[in-house]
PDB file of C-alpha atoms in Angstrom:
ATOM      1  CA  MET M 227      62.523  63.421  31.258  1.00 51.00           C
ATOM      2  CA  THR M 228      58.890  62.620  30.563  1.00 53.00           C
ATOM      3  CA  GLU M 229      56.022  64.363  32.316  1.00 57.00           C
ATOM      4  CA  GLU M 230      55.009  61.055  33.950  1.00 55.00           C
ATOM      5  CA  LEU M 231      58.539  60.497  35.299  1.00 50.00           C
ATOM      6  CA  GLU M 232      58.647  64.041  36.663  1.00 58.00           C
ATOM      7  CA  LYS M 233      55.381  63.400  38.515  1.00 54.00           C
ATOM      8  CA  LYS M 234      56.730  60.151  39.984  1.00 52.00           C
ATOM      9  CA  GLU M 235      59.967  61.816  41.062  1.00 54.00           C
ATOM     10  CA  LYS M 236      58.061  64.671  42.692  1.00 56.00           C
ATOM     11  CA  SER M 237      55.910  62.130  44.538  1.00 54.00           C
ATOM     12  CA  LEU M 238      59.019  60.292  45.757  1.00 53.00           C
ATOM     13  CA  ASP M 239      60.546  63.598  46.908  1.00 57.00           C
ATOM     14  CA  ILE M 240      57.461  64.202  49.052  1.00 53.00           C
ATOM     15  CA  ILE M 241      57.673  60.692  50.529  1.00 50.00           C
ATOM     16  CA  LEU M 242      61.370  61.093  51.340  1.00 49.00           C
ATOM     17  CA  GLU M 243      60.772  64.496  52.898  1.00 54.00           C
ATOM     18  CA  LYS M 244      58.020  63.082  55.099  1.00 49.00           C
ATOM     19  CA  TYR M 245      59.330  59.654  56.069  1.00 46.00           C
ATOM     20  CA  ALA M 246      63.075  59.368  55.423  1.00 47.00           C
ATOM     21  CA  LEU M 247      65.472  59.616  58.350  1.00 49.00           C
ATOM     22  CA  LYS M 248      67.120  63.023  58.327  1.00 53.00           C
ATOM     23  CA  GLU M 249      70.675  61.675  58.276  1.00 52.00           C
ATOM     24  CA  LYS M 250      69.874  59.334  55.323  1.00 53.00           C
ATOM     25  CA  LYS M 251      67.660  61.639  53.288  1.00 54.00           C
ATOM     26  CA  ASN M 252      70.492  63.218  51.254  1.00 62.00           C
ATOM     27  CA  ILE M 253      71.881  59.786  50.361  1.00 59.00           C
ATOM     28  CA  MET M 254      68.427  58.558  49.300  1.00 57.00           C
ATOM     29  CA  LEU M 255      67.838  61.725  47.235  1.00 60.00           C
ATOM     30  CA  GLU M 256      71.182  61.233  45.507  1.00 64.00           C
ATOM     31  CA  LYS M 257      70.268  57.629  44.653  1.00 60.00           C
ATOM     32  CA  LEU M 258      66.868  58.788  43.416  1.00 59.00           C
ATOM     33  CA  ALA M 259      68.565  61.312  41.120  1.00 63.00           C
ATOM     34  CA  GLN M 260      70.834  58.574  39.737  1.00 63.00           C
ATOM     35  CA  ILE M 261      67.841  56.294  39.092  1.00 61.00           C
ATOM     36  CA  SER M 262      65.945  59.128  37.395  1.00 62.00           C
ATOM     37  CA  GLN M 263      68.962  59.837  35.187  1.00 65.00           C
ATOM     38  CA  ILE M 264      69.159  56.169  34.131  1.00 62.00           C
ATOM     39  CA  ILE M 265      65.434  56.127  33.331  1.00 61.00           C
ATOM     40  CA  ALA M 266      65.723  59.346  31.315  1.00 64.00           C
ATOM     41  CA  GLU M 267      68.687  58.019  29.337  1.00 65.00           C
ATOM     42  CA  THR M 268      66.849  54.741  28.670  1.00 63.00           C
ATOM     43  CA  GLU M 269      63.756  56.587  27.429  1.00 62.00           C
ATOM     44  CA  SER M 270      65.940  58.739  25.192  1.00 68.00           C
ATOM     45  CA  GLU M 271      67.679  55.673  23.769  1.00 64.00           C
ATOM     46  CA  ILE M 272      64.365  53.903  23.084  1.00 61.00           C
ATOM     47  CA  ALA M 273      62.950  57.041  21.461  1.00 63.00           C
ATOM     48  CA  GLU M 274      66.032  57.344  19.250  1.00 67.00           C
ATOM     49  CA  LYS M 275      65.835  53.686  18.145  1.00 61.00           C
ATOM     50  CA  THR M 276      62.126  54.022  17.446  1.00 61.00           C
ATOM     51  CA  SER M 277      62.777  57.125  15.355  1.00 64.00           C
ATOM     52  CA  GLN M 278      65.478  55.308  13.397  1.00 62.00           C
ATOM     53  CA  ARG M 279      63.171  52.380  12.668  1.00 58.00           C
ATOM     54  CA  THR M 280      60.340  54.677  11.607  1.00 59.00           C
ATOM     55  CA  LYS M 281      62.683  56.478   9.238  1.00 63.00           C
ATOM     56  CA  LEU M 282      63.897  53.188   7.753  1.00 59.00           C
ATOM     57  CA  ALA M 283      60.313  52.032   7.270  1.00 53.00           C
ATOM     58  CA  GLU M 284      59.389  55.245   5.449  1.00 56.00           C
ATOM     59  CA  GLU M 285      62.412  54.956   3.162  1.00 59.00           C
ATOM     60  CA  SER M 286      61.603  51.318   2.517  1.00 53.00           C
ATOM     61  CA  PHE M 287      58.032  52.249   1.576  1.00 49.00           C
ATOM     62  CA  LYS M 288      59.245  54.811  -0.922  1.00 53.00           C
ATOM     63  CA  GLU M 289      61.705  52.387  -2.499  1.00 50.00           C
ATOM     64  CA  SER M 290      59.505  49.295  -2.831  1.00 49.00           C
ATOM     65  CA  GLY M 291      55.957  50.533  -2.896  1.00 50.00           C
ATOM     66  CA  SER M 292      54.919  47.063  -1.812  1.00 54.00           C
ATOM     67  CA  GLU M 293      52.777  46.942   1.336  1.00 55.00           C
ATOM     68  CA  VAL M 294      53.445  43.232   1.828  1.00 55.00           C
ATOM     69  CA  GLU M 295      57.195  43.806   1.647  1.00 60.00           C
ATOM     70  CA  ILE M 296      56.948  46.714   4.070  1.00 54.00           C
ATOM     71  CA  ILE M 297      55.040  44.578   6.572  1.00 56.00           C
ATOM     72  CA  GLN M 298      57.598  41.790   6.249  1.00 60.00           C
ATOM     73  CA  GLN M 299      60.497  44.218   6.766  1.00 60.00           C
ATOM     74  CA  ALA M 300      58.758  45.808   9.754  1.00 58.00           C
ATOM     75  CA  ASP M 301      58.194  42.369  11.256  1.00 58.00           C
ATOM     76  CA  VAL M 302      61.909  41.553  10.932  1.00 56.00           C
ATOM     77  CA  LYS M 303      62.906  44.889  12.476  1.00 55.00           C
ATOM     78  CA  TYR M 304      60.438  44.473  15.367  1.00 52.00           C
ATOM     79  CA  ARG M 305      61.710  40.976  16.114  1.00 56.00           C
ATOM     80  CA  THR M 306      65.302  42.239  16.007  1.00 53.00           C
ATOM     81  CA  PHE M 307      64.438  45.153  18.318  1.00 48.00           C
ATOM     82  CA  SER M 308      62.472  43.056  20.813  1.00 46.00           C
ATOM     83  CA  LYS M 309      64.850  40.128  20.827  1.00 48.00           C
ATOM     84  CA  GLY M 310      66.832  41.500  23.769  1.00 46.00           C
ATOM     85  CA  LEU M 311      63.751  42.235  25.881  1.00 43.00           C
ATOM     86  CA  SER M 312      62.780  39.689  28.531  1.00 46.00           C
ATOM     87  CA  SER M 313      59.408  39.018  30.103  1.00 48.00           C
ATOM     88  CA  ALA M 314      58.621  40.483  33.492  1.00 50.00           C
ATOM     89  CA  MET M 315      57.063  37.175  34.559  1.00 52.00           C
ATOM     90  CA  PRO M 316      59.387  34.525  36.026  1.00 52.00           C
ATOM     91  CA  ILE M 317      60.196  31.849  33.451  1.00 57.00           C
ATOM     92  CA  SER M 318      61.405  29.237  35.935  1.00 63.00           C
ATOM     93  CA  GLU M 319      60.942  28.120  39.539  1.00 64.00           C
ATOM     94  CA  GLU M 320      64.458  29.384  40.300  1.00 69.00           C
ATOM     95  CA  GLU M 321      63.621  32.858  39.030  1.00 63.00           C
ATOM     96  CA  ARG M 322      60.319  32.830  40.938  1.00 60.00           C
ATOM     97  CA  GLN M 323      62.139  31.941  44.168  1.00 66.00           C
ATOM     98  CA  ARG M 324      64.650  34.715  43.505  1.00 68.00           C
ATOM     99  CA  ASP M 325      61.843  37.239  43.012  1.00 60.00           C
ATOM    100  CA  LEU M 326      60.197  36.016  46.197  1.00 63.00           C
ATOM    101  CA  LYS M 327      63.477  36.372  48.090  1.00 66.00           C
ATOM    102  CA  ASP M 328      63.821  39.955  46.835  1.00 62.00           C
ATOM    103  CA  LEU M 329      60.286  40.658  48.024  1.00 60.00           C
ATOM    104  CA  LYS M 330      61.078  39.242  51.462  1.00 64.00           C
ATOM    105  CA  ASN M 331      64.212  41.401  51.647  1.00 62.00           C
ATOM    106  CA  VAL M 332      62.075  44.461  50.962  1.00 57.00           C
ATOM    107  CA  MET M 333      59.699  43.369  53.729  1.00 59.00           C
ATOM    108  CA  GLU M 334      62.614  43.008  56.149  1.00 61.00           C
ATOM    109  CA  ILE M 335      63.796  46.516  55.298  1.00 58.00           C
ATOM    110  CA  LEU M 336      60.298  47.852  55.941  1.00 55.00           C
ATOM    111  CA  GLU M 337      60.196  45.986  59.255  1.00 56.00           C
ATOM    112  CA  SER M 338      63.522  47.458  60.342  1.00 58.00           C
ATOM    113  CA  LEU M 339      62.364  50.960  59.421  1.00 54.00           C
ATOM    114  CA  GLU M 340      59.184  50.383  61.435  1.00 53.00           C
ATOM    115  CA  GLU M 341      61.153  49.098  64.400  1.00 54.00           C
ATOM    116  CA  THR M 342      63.389  52.179  64.562  1.00 57.00           C
ATOM    117  CA  LYS M 343      60.383  54.125  65.848  1.00 51.00           C
ATOM    118  CA  TYR M 344      60.704  52.190  69.120  1.00 50.00           C
ATOM    119  CA  LEU M 345      64.483  51.791  69.347  1.00 55.00           C
ATOM    120  CA  LYS M 346      66.965  54.541  70.197  1.00 55.00           C
ATOM    121  CA  ASP M 347      70.493  55.054  69.023  1.00 58.00           C
ATOM    122  CA  GLN M 348      72.382  53.975  72.158  1.00 61.00           C
ATOM    123  CA  LYS M 349      75.418  56.060  71.336  1.00 63.00           C
ATOM    124  CA  THR M 350      73.319  59.213  71.080  1.00 67.00           C
ATOM    125  CA  VAL M 351      71.581  58.344  74.349  1.00 63.00           C
ATOM    126  CA  ASP M 352      74.924  57.841  76.137  1.00 71.00           C
ATOM    127  CA  VAL M 353      76.237  61.212  74.932  1.00 76.00           C
ATOM    128  CA  ALA M 354      73.045  62.956  76.025  1.00 79.00           C
ATOM    129  CA  ARG M 355      73.143  61.297  79.463  1.00 79.00           C
ATOM    130  CA  GLY M 356      76.787  62.280  79.876  1.00 81.00           C
ATOM    131  CA  LEU M 357      75.972  65.918  79.155  1.00 87.00           C
ATOM    132  CA  PHE M 358      72.990  65.755  81.517  1.00 86.00           C
ATOM    133  CA  PHE M 359      75.085  64.293  84.361  1.00 87.00           C
ATOM    134  CA  ASP M 360      77.767  66.929  83.858  1.00 89.00           C
ATOM    135  CA  LYS M 361      75.168  69.708  84.040  1.00 91.00           C
ATOM    136  CA  MET M 362      73.596  68.169  87.151  1.00 92.00           C
ATOM    137  CA  SER M 363      76.999  67.904  88.867  1.00 92.00           C
ATOM    138  CA  GLN M 364      77.388  71.670  88.423  1.00 93.00           C
ATOM    139  CA  LYS M 365      73.969  72.297  89.971  1.00 94.00           C
ATOM    140  CA  ILE M 366      74.646  69.951  92.898  1.00 95.00           C
ATOM    141  CA  ASN M 367      77.948  71.713  93.538  1.00 94.00           C
ATOM    142  CA  SER M 368      75.986  74.966  93.815  1.00 95.00           C
ATOM    143  CA  ILE M 369      73.753  73.307  96.431  1.00 95.00           C
ATOM    144  CA  ILE M 370      76.867  72.222  98.377  1.00 95.00           C
ATOM    145  CA  ASN M 371      78.066  75.823  98.395  1.00 95.00           C
ATOM    146  CA  GLU M 372      74.670  77.286  99.335  1.00 95.00           C
ATOM    147  CA  LEU M 373      74.287  74.927 102.323  1.00 95.00           C
ATOM    148  CA  ASN M 374      77.951  75.240 103.373  1.00 96.00           C
ATOM    149  CA  LEU M 375      78.284  71.459 103.356  1.00 95.00           C
ATOM    150  CA  ARG M 376      82.055  71.752 102.888  1.00 94.00           C
ATOM    151  CA  ASP M 377      82.223  72.987 106.477  1.00 94.00           C
ATOM    152  CA  HIS M 378      82.004  69.278 107.316  1.00 95.00           C
ATOM    153  CA  LYS M 379      84.809  66.842 106.568  1.00 95.00           C
ATOM    154  CA  ILE M 380      82.262  64.155 105.663  1.00 96.00           C
ATOM    155  CA  ILE M 381      78.521  63.913 105.087  1.00 97.00           C
ATOM    156  CA  PRO M 382      76.274  60.907 104.386  1.00 97.00           C
ATOM    157  CA  ASN M 383      75.366  60.730 100.710  1.00 95.00           C
ATOM    158  CA  ASP M 384      71.659  60.700 101.645  1.00 96.00           C
ATOM    159  CA  ARG M 385      72.015  64.232 102.949  1.00 97.00           C
ATOM    160  CA  LEU M 386      73.197  65.544  99.580  1.00 96.00           C
ATOM    161  CA  ILE M 387      70.765  63.340  97.639  1.00 96.00           C
ATOM    162  CA  PHE M 388      67.863  64.712  99.706  1.00 96.00           C
ATOM    163  CA  HIS M 389      68.712  68.369  99.036  1.00 96.00           C
ATOM    164  CA  SER M 390      69.443  67.657  95.355  1.00 96.00           C
ATOM    165  CA  LEU M 391      66.132  65.871  94.751  1.00 94.00           C
ATOM    166  CA  LYS M 392      64.252  68.660  96.525  1.00 94.00           C
ATOM    167  CA  SER M 393      65.889  71.334  94.342  1.00 93.00           C
ATOM    168  CA  ILE M 394      66.303  69.567  90.970  1.00 92.00           C
ATOM    169  CA  HIS M 395      63.137  67.792  89.876  1.00 88.00           C
ATOM    170  CA  GLN M 396      64.695  66.225  86.735  1.00 87.00           C
ATOM    171  CA  LEU M 397      66.892  63.993  88.892  1.00 90.00           C
ATOM    172  CA  LYS M 398      66.201  60.391  89.816  1.00 90.00           C
ATOM    173  CA  ASN M 399      67.708  58.459  92.682  1.00 90.00           C
ATOM    174  CA  GLU M 400      69.395  56.108  90.192  1.00 89.00           C
ATOM    175  CA  ASP M 401      71.312  59.045  88.648  1.00 92.00           C
ATOM    176  CA  PHE M 402      73.474  59.802  91.669  1.00 93.00           C
ATOM    177  CA  ASP M 403      76.109  57.080  91.313  1.00 91.00           C
ATOM    178  CA  SER M 404      77.097  58.434  87.892  1.00 91.00           C
ATOM    179  CA  ILE M 405      76.864  62.058  89.000  1.00 93.00           C
ATOM    180  CA  PHE M 406      78.934  61.481  92.153  1.00 93.00           C
ATOM    181  CA  ASN M 407      81.631  59.748  90.083  1.00 91.00           C
ATOM    182  CA  ILE M 408      81.812  62.827  87.850  1.00 92.00           C
ATOM    183  CA  MET M 409      81.949  65.120  90.889  1.00 92.00           C
ATOM    184  CA  LYS M 410      84.793  63.096  92.357  1.00 91.00           C
ATOM    185  CA  GLU M 411      86.718  63.177  89.063  1.00 91.00           C
ATOM    186  CA  THR M 412      86.234  66.945  88.703  1.00 90.00           C
ATOM    187  CA  GLY M 413      87.257  67.664  92.307  1.00 91.00           C
ATOM    188  CA  PHE M 414      83.919  68.815  93.713  1.00 92.00           C
ATOM    189  CA  PHE M 415      84.642  66.441  96.577  1.00 90.00           C
ATOM    190  CA  ASN M 416      87.675  64.392  97.450  1.00 91.00           C
ATOM    191  CA  ASP M 417      86.343  60.864  97.850  1.00 92.00           C
ATOM    192  CA  PHE M 418      83.321  58.616  98.099  1.00 90.00           C
ATOM    193  CA  ILE M 419      83.500  55.855 100.728  1.00 94.00           C
ATOM    194  CA  GLU M 420      81.051  52.996 101.184  1.00 94.00           C
ATOM    195  CA  VAL M 421      80.578  52.137 104.864  1.00 96.00           C
ATOM    196  CA  ASN M 422      77.950  49.448 104.226  1.00 94.00           C
ATOM    197  CA  PRO M 423      75.180  48.902 101.644  1.00 91.00           C
ATOM    198  CA  GLU M 424      72.940  51.410 103.467  1.00 91.00           C
ATOM    199  CA  LEU M 425      75.517  54.142 104.125  1.00 95.00           C
ATOM    200  CA  SER M 426      78.071  55.859 101.920  1.00 95.00           C
ATOM    201  CA  LEU M 427      80.061  58.962 102.799  1.00 96.00           C
ATOM    202  CA  ILE M 428      81.056  61.967 100.718  1.00 95.00           C
ATOM    203  CA  VAL M 429      84.490  63.202 101.790  1.00 95.00           C
ATOM    204  CA  PHE M 430      85.252  66.919 101.511  1.00 92.00           C
ATOM    205  CA  LYS M 431      88.466  66.790 103.530  1.00 80.00           C
ATOM    206  CA  ARG M 432      91.442  67.277 101.204  1.00 80.00           C
ATOM    207  CA  GLU M 433      93.745  65.010 103.151  1.00 79.00           C
ATOM    208  CA  LYS M 434      93.479  61.297 102.495  1.00 85.00           C
ATOM    209  CA  LEU M 435      90.801  59.801 104.726  1.00 91.00           C
ATOM    210  CA  SER M 436      90.189  56.100 105.238  1.00 93.00           C
ATOM    211  CA  PHE M 437      88.450  53.912 107.790  1.00 96.00           C
ATOM    212  CA  ASN M 438      89.188  50.438 109.097  1.00 96.00           C
ATOM    213  CA  GLN M 439      86.354  47.954 109.548  1.00 96.00           C
ATOM    214  CA  SER M 440      85.801  48.770 113.237  1.00 97.00           C
ATOM    215  CA  GLU M 441      85.550  52.486 112.499  1.00 97.00           C
ATOM    216  CA  LYS M 442      83.005  51.739 109.773  1.00 97.00           C
ATOM    217  CA  VAL M 443      80.933  49.736 112.266  1.00 97.00           C
ATOM    218  CA  LEU M 444      80.876  52.674 114.681  1.00 97.00           C
ATOM    219  CA  LEU M 445      79.945  55.112 111.877  1.00 97.00           C
ATOM    220  CA  ALA M 446      77.097  52.845 110.761  1.00 96.00           C
ATOM    221  CA  PHE M 447      75.612  52.624 114.260  1.00 96.00           C
ATOM    222  CA  ALA M 448      76.057  56.371 114.834  1.00 96.00           C
ATOM    223  CA  TYR M 449      73.981  57.003 111.701  1.00 96.00           C
ATOM    224  CA  ALA M 450      71.325  54.340 112.326  1.00 94.00           C
ATOM    225  CA  GLU M 451      70.722  54.751 116.069  1.00 94.00           C
ATOM    226  CA  ASP M 452      68.672  57.557 117.573  1.00 90.00           C
ATOM    227  CA  TYR M 453      70.897  57.742 120.635  1.00 92.00           C
ATOM    228  CA  LEU M 454      74.257  55.970 120.795  1.00 96.00           C
ATOM    229  CA  THR M 455      76.230  55.940 124.027  1.00 96.00           C
ATOM    230  CA  PRO M 456      79.584  54.155 124.464  1.00 96.00           C
ATOM    231  CA  GLN M 457      77.778  51.596 126.617  1.00 96.00           C
ATOM    232  CA  LYS M 458      75.167  50.926 123.940  1.00 96.00           C
ATOM    233  CA  LEU M 459      77.930  50.651 121.334  1.00 96.00           C
ATOM    234  CA  MET M 460      79.585  47.910 123.395  1.00 97.00           C
ATOM    235  CA  GLU M 461      76.262  46.090 123.721  1.00 96.00           C
ATOM    236  CA  LEU M 462      75.591  46.242 119.984  1.00 96.00           C
ATOM    237  CA  THR M 463      79.099  45.182 118.954  1.00 95.00           C
ATOM    238  CA  GLU M 464      80.098  43.019 121.938  1.00 95.00           C
ATOM    239  CA  TRP M 465      83.335  44.988 122.128  1.00 96.00           C
ATOM    240  CA  ASN M 466      85.048  45.327 125.493  1.00 97.00           C
ATOM    241  CA  ASN M 467      85.535  48.782 126.979  1.00 96.00           C
ATOM    242  CA  ASP M 468      89.193  49.135 125.964  1.00 97.00           C
ATOM    243  CA  PHE M 469      88.566  48.248 122.341  1.00 97.00           C
ATOM    244  CA  ALA M 470      85.434  50.428 122.104  1.00 96.00           C
ATOM    245  CA  MET M 471      87.323  53.447 123.489  1.00 97.00           C
ATOM    246  CA  LYS M 472      90.191  52.773 121.081  1.00 97.00           C
ATOM    247  CA  VAL M 473      87.821  53.005 118.108  1.00 97.00           C
ATOM    248  CA  ILE M 474      86.094  56.080 119.552  1.00 97.00           C
ATOM    249  CA  ASN M 475      89.406  57.853 120.135  1.00 97.00           C
ATOM    250  CA  SER M 476      90.578  56.986 116.617  1.00 97.00           C
ATOM    251  CA  LEU M 477      87.627  58.874 115.115  1.00 97.00           C
ATOM    252  CA  LYS M 478      88.171  61.708 117.609  1.00 96.00           C
ATOM    253  CA  GLU M 479      91.725  62.084 116.324  1.00 95.00           C
ATOM    254  CA  LYS M 480      90.337  62.411 112.807  1.00 94.00           C
ATOM    255  CA  GLU M 481      88.165  65.264 114.134  1.00 94.00           C
ATOM    256  CA  LEU M 482      84.953  63.462 113.195  1.00 95.00           C
ATOM    257  CA  LEU M 483      83.529  62.287 116.536  1.00 96.00           C
ATOM    258  CA  THR M 484      82.410  64.085 119.665  1.00 95.00           C
ATOM    259  CA  ILE M 485      80.561  62.863 122.767  1.00 94.00           C
ATOM    260  CA  TYR M 486      77.941  65.195 124.166  1.00 90.00           C
ATOM    261  CA  ASP M 487      75.774  64.174 127.124  1.00 89.00           C
ATOM    262  CA  GLU M 488      76.959  60.570 126.642  1.00 91.00           C
ATOM    263  CA  ASN M 489      75.693  60.620 123.039  1.00 95.00           C
ATOM    264  CA  ILE M 490      78.180  59.803 120.273  1.00 96.00           C
ATOM    265  CA  LYS M 491      77.877  62.335 117.459  1.00 95.00           C
ATOM    266  CA  ILE M 492      79.557  62.365 114.051  1.00 96.00           C
ATOM    267  CA  ASP M 493      80.169  65.738 112.438  1.00 94.00           C
ATOM    268  CA  GLY M 494      78.106  66.067 109.248  1.00 95.00           C
ATOM    269  CA  PHE M 495      75.551  63.399 110.170  1.00 96.00           C
ATOM    270  CA  GLY M 496      72.935  65.894 111.396  1.00 93.00           C
ATOM    271  CA  ASN M 497      70.490  65.062 114.171  1.00 93.00           C
ATOM    272  CA  VAL M 498      68.125  62.106 114.360  1.00 92.00           C
ATOM    273  CA  ASP M 499      65.112  64.053 113.025  1.00 94.00           C
ATOM    274  CA  GLU M 500      67.069  65.254 110.006  1.00 95.00           C
ATOM    275  CA  ARG M 501      68.264  61.743 109.200  1.00 95.00           C
ATOM    276  CA  LYS M 502      64.704  60.408 109.382  1.00 95.00           C
ATOM    277  CA  LYS M 503      63.543  63.182 107.048  1.00 96.00           C
ATOM    278  CA  TRP M 504      66.293  62.406 104.506  1.00 96.00           C
ATOM    279  CA  ASN M 505      65.643  58.680 104.561  1.00 94.00           C
ATOM    280  CA  GLU M 506      61.839  58.889 104.354  1.00 95.00           C
ATOM    281  CA  PHE M 507      61.977  61.319 101.443  1.00 95.00           C
ATOM    282  CA  ILE M 508      64.425  59.131  99.506  1.00 94.00           C
ATOM    283  CA  GLU M 509      62.381  55.983 100.191  1.00 94.00           C
ATOM    284  CA  ASN M 510      59.259  57.701  98.829  1.00 94.00           C
ATOM    285  CA  GLN M 511      61.239  58.901  95.824  1.00 93.00           C
ATOM    286  CA  ILE M 512      62.436  55.365  95.052  1.00 92.00           C
ATOM    287  CA  LYS M 513      58.880  54.051  95.401  1.00 93.00           C
ATOM    288  CA  GLN M 514      57.567  56.722  93.013  1.00 91.00           C
ATOM    289  CA  GLU M 515      60.309  56.000  90.479  1.00 88.00           C
ATOM    290  CA  LYS M 516      59.468  52.299  90.593  1.00 90.00           C
ATOM    291  CA  GLU M 517      55.783  53.016  89.930  1.00 89.00           C
ATOM    292  CA  ASP M 518      56.689  55.327  87.038  1.00 86.00           C
ATOM    293  CA  PHE M 519      58.964  52.643  85.608  1.00 84.00           C
ATOM    294  CA  GLU M 520      56.193  50.042  85.747  1.00 87.00           C
ATOM    295  CA  ARG M 521      53.818  52.397  83.918  1.00 87.00           C
ATOM    296  CA  LYS M 522      56.411  53.100  81.226  1.00 85.00           C
ATOM    297  CA  ARG M 523      57.159  49.406  80.868  1.00 85.00           C
ATOM    298  CA  GLY M 524      53.437  48.752  80.425  1.00 87.00           C
ATOM    299  CA  ARG M 525      53.221  51.362  77.653  1.00 86.00           C
ATOM    300  CA  GLN M 526      56.332  49.934  76.021  1.00 84.00           C
ATOM    301  CA  LYS M 527      54.782  46.459  76.128  1.00 85.00           C
ATOM    302  CA  GLU M 528      51.695  47.839  74.380  1.00 86.00           C
ATOM    303  CA  ARG M 529      53.866  49.393  71.648  1.00 86.00           C
ATOM    304  CA  GLU M 530      55.797  46.145  71.229  1.00 84.00           C
ATOM    305  CA  ASP M 531      52.554  44.170  70.921  1.00 84.00           C
ATOM    306  CA  GLU M 532      51.277  46.678  68.365  1.00 84.00           C
ATOM    307  CA  PHE M 533      54.497  46.351  66.375  1.00 84.00           C
ATOM    308  CA  LYS M 534      54.330  42.545  66.465  1.00 82.00           C
ATOM    309  CA  GLU M 535      50.735  42.662  65.205  1.00 84.00           C
ATOM    310  CA  LYS M 536      51.794  44.879  62.299  1.00 82.00           C
ATOM    311  CA  MET M 537      54.552  42.423  61.429  1.00 82.00           C
ATOM    312  CA  ARG M 538      52.083  39.531  61.623  1.00 83.00           C
ATOM    313  CA  LEU M 539      49.744  41.262  59.189  1.00 82.00           C
ATOM    314  CA  LYS M 540      52.627  41.992  56.840  1.00 78.00           C
ATOM    315  CA  GLN M 541      53.663  38.344  56.928  1.00 80.00           C
ATOM    316  CA  GLN M 542      50.076  37.354  56.136  1.00 81.00           C
ATOM    317  CA  LYS M 543      50.104  39.724  53.188  1.00 77.00           C
ATOM    318  CA  LEU M 544      53.407  38.308  51.992  1.00 76.00           C
ATOM    319  CA  LYS M 545      52.062  34.748  52.191  1.00 77.00           C
ATOM    320  CA  LYS M 546      48.951  35.778  50.286  1.00 77.00           C
ATOM    321  CA  ILE M 547      51.088  37.271  47.519  1.00 75.00           C
ATOM    322  CA  GLU M 548      53.159  34.098  47.368  1.00 73.00           C
ATOM    323  CA  ASP M 549      50.047  31.901  47.208  1.00 74.00           C
ATOM    324  CA  GLN M 550      48.622  33.996  44.381  1.00 76.00           C
ATOM    325  CA  ARG M 551      51.828  33.679  42.393  1.00 71.00           C
ATOM    326  CA  LEU M 552      51.783  29.904  42.799  1.00 70.00           C
ATOM    327  CA  LYS M 553      48.293  29.633  41.276  1.00 64.00           C
TER     328      LYS M 553
END
């Protein structure tokens, strides 16, 4: 291998080390080694042929002694040697278009390499998120144990979300659906029941627990209202007394409802001040997450615009090269 080739290979090694993707670097190094080997073999072959022709010329000089004859023989040998070599310049429009297409392909490869700086491998992201959610489910289970939340048969999901967000700052409100699904699958709680779009319940009771539509209506009002008496329940729902008491007694039998000082209370729902605290905190959290998202989207838009500008300049450069070749 020539000194010049060694320098070029060393330079390429540095470029690969600095810019090549880690998982593709070994493959690219292997291809580089193969290319270097081909170049070395080609140089060796050319050197050998040149040596042979020099030797023949010297022998010819000794035999003939005629300078004119030597020049003529050398001319024949040179033409024979160079006959198989083609010009680097395109000899036809078809070849020029093919060269231009190859150049465009190289540009597309460069563009894709540039774009990977802003795109993530979705599979890797999904695996990482799965591991994160699993770890968070373990931490949330510790919170459940510390606060003795399993003493209740049910709790509103906002209660657990509130305590989790207060204790684990890496969490976002949008993470909880995935985390709660994992916790249900792993047995940290028994079920997850949606009462309405604003209220979902985490079920710790091991026995199967379900609610009909009327029971869900009562649960929703018990959570939303500051003070819910049987009379107020009938006014809100337009139920008659018999039906209202039937629904109330059904939840009593499930050991979820009590009436104290005419106020309907659901075990696990906390008092009105606690519910307000949970809801206000979560609303502020959602608002903050939305603002953070908008800022990130703005930065992403700036990066996308920067990338598009780079591609535009590259296309300009490509067009300039093409125009120069047409002249």
